[in-house]
Coordinates of C-alpha atoms in Angstrom, one line a residue:
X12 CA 29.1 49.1 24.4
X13 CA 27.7 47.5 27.6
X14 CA 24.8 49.6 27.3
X15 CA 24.1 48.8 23.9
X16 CA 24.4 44.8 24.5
X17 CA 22.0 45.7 27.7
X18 CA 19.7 47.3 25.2
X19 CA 19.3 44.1 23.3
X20 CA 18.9 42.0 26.1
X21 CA 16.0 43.7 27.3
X22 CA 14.8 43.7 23.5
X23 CA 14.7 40.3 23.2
X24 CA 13.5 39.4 26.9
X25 CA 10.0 41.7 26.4
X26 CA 9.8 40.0 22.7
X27 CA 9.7 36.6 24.4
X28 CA 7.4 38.2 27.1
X29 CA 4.9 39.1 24.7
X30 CA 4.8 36.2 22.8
X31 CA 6.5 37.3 19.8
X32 CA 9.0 35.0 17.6
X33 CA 12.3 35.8 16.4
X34 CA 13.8 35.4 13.2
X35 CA 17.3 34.1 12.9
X36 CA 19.7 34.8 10.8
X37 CA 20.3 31.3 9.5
X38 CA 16.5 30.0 9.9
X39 CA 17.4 26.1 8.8
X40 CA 17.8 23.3 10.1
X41 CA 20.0 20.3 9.2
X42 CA 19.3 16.8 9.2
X43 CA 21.6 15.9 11.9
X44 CA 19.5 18.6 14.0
X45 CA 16.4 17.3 13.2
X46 CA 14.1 16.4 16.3
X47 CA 15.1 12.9 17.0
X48 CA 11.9 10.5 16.9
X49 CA 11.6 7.0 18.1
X50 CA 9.6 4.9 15.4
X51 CA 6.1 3.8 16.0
X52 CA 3.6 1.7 14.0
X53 CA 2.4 4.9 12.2
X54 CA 6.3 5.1 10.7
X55 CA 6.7 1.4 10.1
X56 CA 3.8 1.5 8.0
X57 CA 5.1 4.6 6.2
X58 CA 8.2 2.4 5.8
X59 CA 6.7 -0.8 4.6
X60 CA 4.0 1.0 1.9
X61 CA 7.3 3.2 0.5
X62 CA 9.2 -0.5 -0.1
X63 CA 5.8 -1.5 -2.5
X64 CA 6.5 -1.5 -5.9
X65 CA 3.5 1.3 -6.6
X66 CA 6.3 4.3 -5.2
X67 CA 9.8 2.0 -6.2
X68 CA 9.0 0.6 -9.7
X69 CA 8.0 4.6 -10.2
X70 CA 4.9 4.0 -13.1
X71 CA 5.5 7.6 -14.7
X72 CA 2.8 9.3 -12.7
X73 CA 4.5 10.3 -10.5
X74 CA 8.0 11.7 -11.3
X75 CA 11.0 12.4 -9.3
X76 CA 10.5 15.4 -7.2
X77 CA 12.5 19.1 -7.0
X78 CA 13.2 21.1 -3.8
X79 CA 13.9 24.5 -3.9
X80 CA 16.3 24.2 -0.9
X81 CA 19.8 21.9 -1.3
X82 CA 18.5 17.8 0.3
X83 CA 19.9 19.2 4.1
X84 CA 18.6 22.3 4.5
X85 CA 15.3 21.6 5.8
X86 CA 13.1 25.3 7.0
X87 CA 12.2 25.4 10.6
X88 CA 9.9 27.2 12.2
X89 CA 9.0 27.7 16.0
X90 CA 6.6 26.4 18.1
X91 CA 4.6 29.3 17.7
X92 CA 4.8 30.0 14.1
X93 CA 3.1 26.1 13.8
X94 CA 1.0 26.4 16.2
X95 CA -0.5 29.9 14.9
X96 CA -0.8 27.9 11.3
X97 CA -2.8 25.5 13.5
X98 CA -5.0 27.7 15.0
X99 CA -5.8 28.9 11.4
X100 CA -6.8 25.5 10.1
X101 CA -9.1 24.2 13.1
X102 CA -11.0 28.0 13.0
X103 CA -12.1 26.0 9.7
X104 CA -12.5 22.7 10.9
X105 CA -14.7 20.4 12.9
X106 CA -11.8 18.7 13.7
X107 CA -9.9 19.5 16.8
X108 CA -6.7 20.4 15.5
X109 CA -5.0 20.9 18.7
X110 CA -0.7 21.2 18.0
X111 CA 1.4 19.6 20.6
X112 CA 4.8 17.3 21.8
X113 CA 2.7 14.2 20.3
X114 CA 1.9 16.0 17.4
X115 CA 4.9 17.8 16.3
X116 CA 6.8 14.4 16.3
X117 CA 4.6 13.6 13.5
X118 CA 4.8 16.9 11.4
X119 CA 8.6 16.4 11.9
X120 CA 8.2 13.0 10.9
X121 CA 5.8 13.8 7.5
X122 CA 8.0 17.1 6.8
X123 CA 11.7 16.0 7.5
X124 CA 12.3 12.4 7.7
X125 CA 9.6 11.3 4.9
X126 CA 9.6 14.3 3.0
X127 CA 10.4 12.3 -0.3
X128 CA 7.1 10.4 0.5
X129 CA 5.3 13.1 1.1
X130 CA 6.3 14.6 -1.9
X131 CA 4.9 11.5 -3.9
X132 CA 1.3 12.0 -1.7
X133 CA 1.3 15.0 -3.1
X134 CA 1.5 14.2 -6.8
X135 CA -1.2 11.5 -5.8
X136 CA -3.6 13.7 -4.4
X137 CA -3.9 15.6 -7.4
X138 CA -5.6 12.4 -9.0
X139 CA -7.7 11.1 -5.9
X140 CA -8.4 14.2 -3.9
X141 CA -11.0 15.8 -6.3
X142 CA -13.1 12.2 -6.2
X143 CA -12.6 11.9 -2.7
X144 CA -13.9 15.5 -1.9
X145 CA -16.4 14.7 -4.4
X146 CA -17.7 11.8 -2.5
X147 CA -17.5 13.4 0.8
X148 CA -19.3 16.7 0.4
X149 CA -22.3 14.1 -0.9
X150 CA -22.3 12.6 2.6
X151 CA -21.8 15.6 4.3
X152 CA -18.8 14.8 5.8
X153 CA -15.8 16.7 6.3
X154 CA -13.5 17.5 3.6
X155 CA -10.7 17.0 6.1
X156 CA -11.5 12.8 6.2
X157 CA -9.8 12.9 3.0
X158 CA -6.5 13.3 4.8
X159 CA -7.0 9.8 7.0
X160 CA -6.3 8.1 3.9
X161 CA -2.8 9.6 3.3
X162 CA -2.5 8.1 7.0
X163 CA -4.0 4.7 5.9
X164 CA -2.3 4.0 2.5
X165 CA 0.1 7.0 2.0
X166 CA -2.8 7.2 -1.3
X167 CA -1.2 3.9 -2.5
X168 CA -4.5 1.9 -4.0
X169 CA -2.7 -1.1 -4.0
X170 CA -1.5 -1.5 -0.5
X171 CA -1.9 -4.2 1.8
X172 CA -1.2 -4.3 5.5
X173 CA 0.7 -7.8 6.9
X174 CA -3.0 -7.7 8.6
X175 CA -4.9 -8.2 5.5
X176 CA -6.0 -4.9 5.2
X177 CA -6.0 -3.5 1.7
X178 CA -6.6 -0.4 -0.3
X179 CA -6.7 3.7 0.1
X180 CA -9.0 3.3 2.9
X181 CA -7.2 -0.2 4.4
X182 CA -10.2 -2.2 4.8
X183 CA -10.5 -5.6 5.9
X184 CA -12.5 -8.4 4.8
X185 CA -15.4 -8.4 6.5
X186 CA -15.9 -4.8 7.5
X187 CA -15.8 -5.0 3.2
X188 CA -18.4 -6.8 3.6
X189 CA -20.4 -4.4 5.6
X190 CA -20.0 -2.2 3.2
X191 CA -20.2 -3.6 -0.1
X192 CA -16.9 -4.1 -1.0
X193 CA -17.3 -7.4 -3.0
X194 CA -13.9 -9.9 -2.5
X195 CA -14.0 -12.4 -6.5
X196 CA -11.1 -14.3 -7.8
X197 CA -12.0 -12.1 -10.2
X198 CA -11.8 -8.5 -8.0
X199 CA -11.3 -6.5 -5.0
X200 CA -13.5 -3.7 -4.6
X201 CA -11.4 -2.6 -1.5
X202 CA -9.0 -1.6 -4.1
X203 CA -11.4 0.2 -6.0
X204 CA -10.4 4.1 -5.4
X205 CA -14.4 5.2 -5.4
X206 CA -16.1 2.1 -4.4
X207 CA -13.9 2.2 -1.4
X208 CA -14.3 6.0 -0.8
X209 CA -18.0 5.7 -1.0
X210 CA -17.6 2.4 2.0
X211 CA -15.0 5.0 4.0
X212 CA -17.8 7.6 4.1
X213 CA -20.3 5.1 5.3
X214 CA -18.0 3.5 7.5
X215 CA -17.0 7.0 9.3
X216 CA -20.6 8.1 9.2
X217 CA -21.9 5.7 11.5
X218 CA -18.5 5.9 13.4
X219 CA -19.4 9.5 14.0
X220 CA -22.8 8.8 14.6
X221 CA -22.0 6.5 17.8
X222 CA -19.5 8.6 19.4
X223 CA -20.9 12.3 18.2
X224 CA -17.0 13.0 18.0
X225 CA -14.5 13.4 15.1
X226 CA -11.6 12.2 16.8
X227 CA -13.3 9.1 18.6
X228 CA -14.7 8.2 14.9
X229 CA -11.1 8.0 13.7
X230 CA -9.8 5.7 16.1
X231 CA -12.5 4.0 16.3
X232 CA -11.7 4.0 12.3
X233 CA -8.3 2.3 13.6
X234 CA -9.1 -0.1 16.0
X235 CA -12.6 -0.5 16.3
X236 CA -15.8 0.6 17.9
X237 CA -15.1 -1.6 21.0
X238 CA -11.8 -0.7 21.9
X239 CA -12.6 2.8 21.7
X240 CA -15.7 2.3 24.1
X241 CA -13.1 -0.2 26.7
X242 CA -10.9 2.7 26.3
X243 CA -14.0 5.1 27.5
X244 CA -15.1 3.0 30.4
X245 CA -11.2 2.8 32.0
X246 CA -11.2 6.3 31.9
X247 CA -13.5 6.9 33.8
X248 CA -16.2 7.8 31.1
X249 CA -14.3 10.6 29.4
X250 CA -15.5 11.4 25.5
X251 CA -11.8 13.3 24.6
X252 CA -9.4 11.6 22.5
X253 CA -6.5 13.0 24.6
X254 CA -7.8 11.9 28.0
X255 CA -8.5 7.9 26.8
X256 CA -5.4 8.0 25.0
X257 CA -3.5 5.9 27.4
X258 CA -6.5 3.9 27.4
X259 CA -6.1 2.6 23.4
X260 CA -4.0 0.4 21.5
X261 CA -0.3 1.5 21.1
X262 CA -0.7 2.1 17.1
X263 CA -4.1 3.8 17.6
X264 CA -2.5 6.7 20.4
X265 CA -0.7 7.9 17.2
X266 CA -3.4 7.5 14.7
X267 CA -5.2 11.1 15.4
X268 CA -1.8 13.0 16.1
X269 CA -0.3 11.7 12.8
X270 CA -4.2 12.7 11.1
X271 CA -3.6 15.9 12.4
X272 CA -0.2 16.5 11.2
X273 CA -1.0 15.4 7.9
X274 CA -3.7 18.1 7.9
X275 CA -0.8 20.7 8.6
X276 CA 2.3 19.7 6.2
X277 CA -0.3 18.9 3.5
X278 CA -1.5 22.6 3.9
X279 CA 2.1 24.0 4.9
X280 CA 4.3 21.8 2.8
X281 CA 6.4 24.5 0.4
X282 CA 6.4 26.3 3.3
X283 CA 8.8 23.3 4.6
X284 CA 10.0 22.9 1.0
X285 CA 8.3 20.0 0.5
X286 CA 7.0 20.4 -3.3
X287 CA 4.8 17.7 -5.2
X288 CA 6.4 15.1 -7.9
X289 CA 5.1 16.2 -11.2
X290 CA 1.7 13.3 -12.1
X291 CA 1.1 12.7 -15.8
X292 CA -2.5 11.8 -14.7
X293 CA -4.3 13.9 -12.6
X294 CA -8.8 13.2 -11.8
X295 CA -9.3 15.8 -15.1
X296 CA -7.0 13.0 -17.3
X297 CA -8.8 10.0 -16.5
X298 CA -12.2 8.9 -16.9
X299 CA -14.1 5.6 -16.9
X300 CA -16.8 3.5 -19.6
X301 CA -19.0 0.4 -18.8
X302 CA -17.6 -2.5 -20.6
X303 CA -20.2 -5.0 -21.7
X304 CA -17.9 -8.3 -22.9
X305 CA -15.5 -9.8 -20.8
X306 CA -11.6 -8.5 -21.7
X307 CA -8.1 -8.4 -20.6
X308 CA -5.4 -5.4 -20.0
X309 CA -3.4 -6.7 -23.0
X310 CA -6.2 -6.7 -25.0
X311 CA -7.1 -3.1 -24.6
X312 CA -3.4 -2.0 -24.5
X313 CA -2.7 -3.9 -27.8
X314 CA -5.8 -2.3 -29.7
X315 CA -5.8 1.1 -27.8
X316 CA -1.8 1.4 -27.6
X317 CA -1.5 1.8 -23.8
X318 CA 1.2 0.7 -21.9
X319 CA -0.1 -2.0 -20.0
X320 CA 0.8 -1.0 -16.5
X321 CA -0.9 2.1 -17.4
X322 CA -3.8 0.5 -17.4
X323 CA -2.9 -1.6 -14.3
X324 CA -2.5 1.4 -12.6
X325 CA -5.9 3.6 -13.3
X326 CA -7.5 0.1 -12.5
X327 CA -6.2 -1.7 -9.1
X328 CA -9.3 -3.5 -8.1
X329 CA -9.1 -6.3 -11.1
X330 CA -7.0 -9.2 -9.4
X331 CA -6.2 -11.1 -13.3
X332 CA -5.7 -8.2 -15.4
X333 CA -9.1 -9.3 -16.8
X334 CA -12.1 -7.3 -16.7
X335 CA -15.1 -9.6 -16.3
X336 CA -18.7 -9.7 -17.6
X337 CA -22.0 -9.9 -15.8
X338 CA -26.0 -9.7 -16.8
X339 CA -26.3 -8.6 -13.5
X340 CA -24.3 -5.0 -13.4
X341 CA -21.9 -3.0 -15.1
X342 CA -18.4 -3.3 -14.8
X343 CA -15.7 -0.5 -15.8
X344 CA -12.2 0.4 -16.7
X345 CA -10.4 4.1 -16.1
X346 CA -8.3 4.9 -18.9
X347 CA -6.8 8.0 -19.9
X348 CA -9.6 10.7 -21.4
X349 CA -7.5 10.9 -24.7
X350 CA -8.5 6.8 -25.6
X351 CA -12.2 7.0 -24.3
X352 CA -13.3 8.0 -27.3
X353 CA -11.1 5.9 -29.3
X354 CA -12.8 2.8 -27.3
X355 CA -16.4 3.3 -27.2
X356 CA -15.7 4.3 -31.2
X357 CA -14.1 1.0 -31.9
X358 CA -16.1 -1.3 -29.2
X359 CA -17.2 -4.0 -31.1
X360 CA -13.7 -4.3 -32.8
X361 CA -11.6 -4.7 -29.3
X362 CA -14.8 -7.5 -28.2
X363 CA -14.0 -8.8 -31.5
X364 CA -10.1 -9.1 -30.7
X365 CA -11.1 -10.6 -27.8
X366 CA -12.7 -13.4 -28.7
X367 CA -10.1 -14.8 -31.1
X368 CA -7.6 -15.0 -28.4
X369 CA -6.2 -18.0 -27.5
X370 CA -5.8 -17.9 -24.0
X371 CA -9.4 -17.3 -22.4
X372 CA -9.8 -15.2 -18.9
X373 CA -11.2 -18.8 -17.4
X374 CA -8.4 -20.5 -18.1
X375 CA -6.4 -17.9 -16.9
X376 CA -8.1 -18.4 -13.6
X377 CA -8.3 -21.7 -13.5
X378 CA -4.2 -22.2 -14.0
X379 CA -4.3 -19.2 -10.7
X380 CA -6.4 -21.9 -8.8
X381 CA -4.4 -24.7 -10.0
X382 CA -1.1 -23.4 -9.1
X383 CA -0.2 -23.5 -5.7
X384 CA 1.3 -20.2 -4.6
X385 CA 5.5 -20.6 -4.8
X386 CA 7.7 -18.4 -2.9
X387 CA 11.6 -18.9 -2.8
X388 CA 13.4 -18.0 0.4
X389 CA 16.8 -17.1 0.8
X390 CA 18.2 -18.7 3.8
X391 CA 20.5 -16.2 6.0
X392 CA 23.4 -16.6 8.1
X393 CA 21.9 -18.3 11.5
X394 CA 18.9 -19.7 9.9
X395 CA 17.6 -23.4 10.7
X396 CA 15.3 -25.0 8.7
X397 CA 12.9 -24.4 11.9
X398 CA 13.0 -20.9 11.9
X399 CA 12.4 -21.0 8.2
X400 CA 9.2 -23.4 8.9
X401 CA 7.8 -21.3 11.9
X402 CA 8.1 -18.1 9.5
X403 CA 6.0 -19.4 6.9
X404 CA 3.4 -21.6 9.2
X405 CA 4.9 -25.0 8.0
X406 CA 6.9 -27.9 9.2
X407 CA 10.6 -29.0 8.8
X408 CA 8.9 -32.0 7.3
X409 CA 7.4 -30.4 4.6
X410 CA 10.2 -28.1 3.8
X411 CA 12.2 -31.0 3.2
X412 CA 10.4 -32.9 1.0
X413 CA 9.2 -29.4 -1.1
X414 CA 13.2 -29.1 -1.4
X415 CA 14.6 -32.6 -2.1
X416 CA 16.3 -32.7 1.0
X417 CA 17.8 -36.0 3.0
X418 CA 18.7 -33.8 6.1
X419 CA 17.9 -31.3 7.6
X420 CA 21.3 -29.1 6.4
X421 CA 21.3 -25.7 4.8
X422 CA 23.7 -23.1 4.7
X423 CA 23.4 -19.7 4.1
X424 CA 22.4 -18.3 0.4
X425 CA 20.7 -21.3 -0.3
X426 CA 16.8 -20.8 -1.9
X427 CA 14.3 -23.0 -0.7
X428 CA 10.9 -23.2 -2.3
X429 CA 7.9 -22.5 -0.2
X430 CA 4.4 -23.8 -0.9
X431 CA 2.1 -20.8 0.7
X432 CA -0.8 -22.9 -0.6
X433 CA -0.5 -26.6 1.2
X434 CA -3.7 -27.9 0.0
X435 CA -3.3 -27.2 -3.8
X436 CA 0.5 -28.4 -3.4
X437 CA -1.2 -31.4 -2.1
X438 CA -3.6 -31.5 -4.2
X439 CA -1.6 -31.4 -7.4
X440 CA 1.3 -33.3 -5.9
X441 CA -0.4 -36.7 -5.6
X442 CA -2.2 -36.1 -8.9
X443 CA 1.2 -35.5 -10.6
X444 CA 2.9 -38.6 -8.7
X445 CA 0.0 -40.9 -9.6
X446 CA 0.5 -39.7 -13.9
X447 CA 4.2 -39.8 -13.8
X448 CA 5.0 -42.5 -11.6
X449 CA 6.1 -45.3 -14.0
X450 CA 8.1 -42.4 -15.7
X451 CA 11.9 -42.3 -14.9
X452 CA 12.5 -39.4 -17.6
X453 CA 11.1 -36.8 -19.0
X454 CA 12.1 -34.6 -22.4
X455 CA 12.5 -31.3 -21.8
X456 CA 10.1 -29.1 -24.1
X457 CA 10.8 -25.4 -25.9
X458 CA 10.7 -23.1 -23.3
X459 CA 10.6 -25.6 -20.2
X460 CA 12.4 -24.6 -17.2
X461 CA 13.8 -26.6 -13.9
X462 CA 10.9 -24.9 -12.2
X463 CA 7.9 -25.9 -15.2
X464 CA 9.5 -29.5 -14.9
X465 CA 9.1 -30.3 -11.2
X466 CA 5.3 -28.5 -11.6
X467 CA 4.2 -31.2 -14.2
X468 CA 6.1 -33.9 -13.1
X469 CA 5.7 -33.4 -9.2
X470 CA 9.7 -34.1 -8.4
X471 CA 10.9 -31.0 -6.4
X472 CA 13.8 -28.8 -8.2
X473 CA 16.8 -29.8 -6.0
X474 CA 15.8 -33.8 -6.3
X475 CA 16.7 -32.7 -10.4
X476 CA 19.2 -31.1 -10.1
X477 CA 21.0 -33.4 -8.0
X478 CA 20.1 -36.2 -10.3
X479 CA 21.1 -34.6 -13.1
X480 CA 24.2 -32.9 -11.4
X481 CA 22.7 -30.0 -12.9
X482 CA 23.6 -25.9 -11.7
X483 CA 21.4 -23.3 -10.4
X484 CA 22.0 -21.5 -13.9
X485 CA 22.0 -24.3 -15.9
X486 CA 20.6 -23.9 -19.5
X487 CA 17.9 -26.6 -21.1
X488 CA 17.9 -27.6 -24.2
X489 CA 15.1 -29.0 -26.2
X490 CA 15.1 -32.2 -26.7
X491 CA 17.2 -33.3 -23.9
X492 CA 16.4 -36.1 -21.2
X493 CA 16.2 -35.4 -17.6
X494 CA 16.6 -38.3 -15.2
X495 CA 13.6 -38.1 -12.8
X496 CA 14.3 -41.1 -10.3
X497 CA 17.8 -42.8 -9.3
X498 CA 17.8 -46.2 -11.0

């Protein structure tokens, strides 16, 4: 027996010697296992884009997805076994796609803590990857770039960073700019799925241009050109990504390792039984017409009998819902490839609709301009109406008089209306004061609520309600007369 057991000792201890791996009996591993991994920017913008209503509200593209393996068995594989995988995919890359302690934390990270997200970029890719290999292989870039924007957006169109940033490629305003991303009150080309791929591969050409290195391009992608070349000159004049690492912004040190793990669980994910939600609109289901009249997303849906957030969601870059006109190009709409036909059939009939609505697109956005942006904040347990103002850039003042209020008093659960827009609120308030000044009442119209009221009569909500001794749920009725000053 001894020598048996001896046997297998010395079995296993040339295995390891060689560099072979062994297979376990149970080869799992549960969630309370897992490698543990402190959060970073890269995660907390993972978490943040998950919270956006594109992945909550669940449009059904993208449907709920199935494992093969119960929610806490998770494979697991060793070092080796990933690393070999690696090996295979840089022998086919330009990219460096080295596998190491940095790196691992983020394939655990995109393969065991966010597998349900991952799961979701999966279904997405089936509807942006083609374009976006499309686009790159007409740059001659590397099909591989297509990954950085899983990274970027986790393929969400619609996100925005708290920077500003905004759409699969996260661009800012004026790096836009740059590239032709046009900013309207109309649209956003940043949110534009191949106007911003087309900008990316610009953007990444000339990155790669000025270093002559993959890596450096993509976070110089991140953080910009200059912080990449201060991060060059403290070290020492090193052109590796790993030896200026230290050297570059906290978020941007992650950037590459979290590109090149999403190069590896995208290529290995059933292999981690990660599988993808099932999309009902993949690149072949979609395609896209020139319209030549200005129209809405309700006007199409109504005549073309699309659900409108179907509509909303093959076309993020239109900011109104409107689709505008201009002599001066062509603008389009993606709809499913089952209703093209049905539109450029029936063209001058859906213009025709159009123009007997009653609400035109310009009035639309002129009542956008008009209407100073409203947000209502719950107050929590601790809050002063300080904190509240420094949150939202404002002062106590102008909290108080937005909220009817004689002190400075609040208590938890309370909402308080916030004016993001302090020029329009400004604008509209002493234009409203001036009209209804010599009025004491007003009667309350079909459809009017506390919130309508205090927009055309300038008289905050709370200053209302407390002359009326009205409730937060309190019901209007047509008809009825609501006290607007004390007497």
């Amino acid at each position: 027996m001894l020598f048996k057991k001896a046997n297998i000792l010395l079995f296993l201890f040339a295995t390891l010697l060689a560099g072979g791996s062994i297979a376990m009996p149970h080869d799992t591993l549960r969630k309370s296992d897992s490698i543990r991994f402190a959060d970073d920017p890269i995660a907390a913008n993972l978490d943040s884009l998950s919270k956006l209503s594109f992945f909550e509200k669940g449009y059904d593209f993208v449907k709920s997805p199935t494992y093969h393996f119960s929610s806490d068995s998770i494979p697991w594989y060793s070092d080796k076994v990933i690393n070999d995988r690696m090996a295979k995919l840089d022998a086919n890359s330009p990219f460096d796609l080295v596998y190491n302690d940095v790196v691992k934390q983020y394939i655990e990270m995109y393969a065991v803590r966010k597998r349900n997200l991952t799961s979701r970029v999966l279904a997405l890719s089936k509807l942006y990857f083609p374009m976006m290999e499309q686009t790159l292989d007409r740059y001659k870039m590397p099909l591989e770039l297509k990954y950085l924007a899983v990274v970027e957006s986790a393929m969400n169109p619609a996100a925005c960073s708290k920077a500003g940033a905004r759409g699969l490629w996260q661009f800012m305003y004026t790096t836009g700019k740059l590239y032709n991303l046009q900013v309207t009150s109309y649209v956003d080309d940043r949110n534009d799925p191949v106007k911003s791929t087309i900008a990316a591969c610009q953007y990444l050409k000339f990155l790669h241009g000025m270093f002559n290195d993959w890596q450096l391009a993509l976070a110089a992608y991140n953080c910009g050109p200059m912080e990449v070349s201060k991060a060059i000159r403290r070290s020492g004049g090193k052109m590796n990504f790993w030896e200026i690492r230290p050297y570059l912004p906290k978020e941007t040190q992650g950037y590459v390792p979290a590109f090149i793990a999403v190069n590896y669980v995208m290529n290995y994910a059933t292999s981690h039984n990660i599988y993808p939600g099932i999309p009902n609109a993949t690149f072949f289901d979609i395609d896209t017409v020139c319209v030549h009249a200005e129209l809405s997303f309700s006007q199409i849906a109504t005549y073309l009998k699309v659900p409108y957030s179907e509509i909303a969601y093959l076309n993020p870059s239109y900011k109104l819902g409107v689709i505008p006109y201009s002599d001066e190009g062509c603008y389009t709409v993606c709809l499913p490839v089952s209703k093209i036909g049905s539109f450029v059939t029936n063209e001058n009939a859906i213009y025709d609709l159009a123009k007997h609505d009653t609400i035109s697109s310009q009035q639309m956005l002129a009542l956008q301009q008009n209407m100073p942006d409203v947000e209502y904040h719950r107050v929590r347990r601790g809050e002063h109406l300080s904190t509240v103002a420094n949150r939202y850039h404002c002062t106590v003042r102008e909290l108080k008089e937005w909220n009817g209020l004689a002190s400075a008093d609040i208590h938890p659960g309370q909402h308080l209306m916030v004016y993001l827009n302090r020029k329009n609120y400004k604008d509209i308030s002493s234009k409203k004061k001036g009209k209804s000044a010599s009025k004491d009442y007003y009667i309350v119209q079909k459809g009017d609520t506390l919130w309508h009221i205090s927009q055309s009569t300038g008289v905050p909500v709370a200053t209302i309600k407390k002359l009326n001794n009205l409730s937060e749920k309190a019901k209007l009725s047509p008809g009825t007369k609501i006290k607007l000053a004390s007497n």
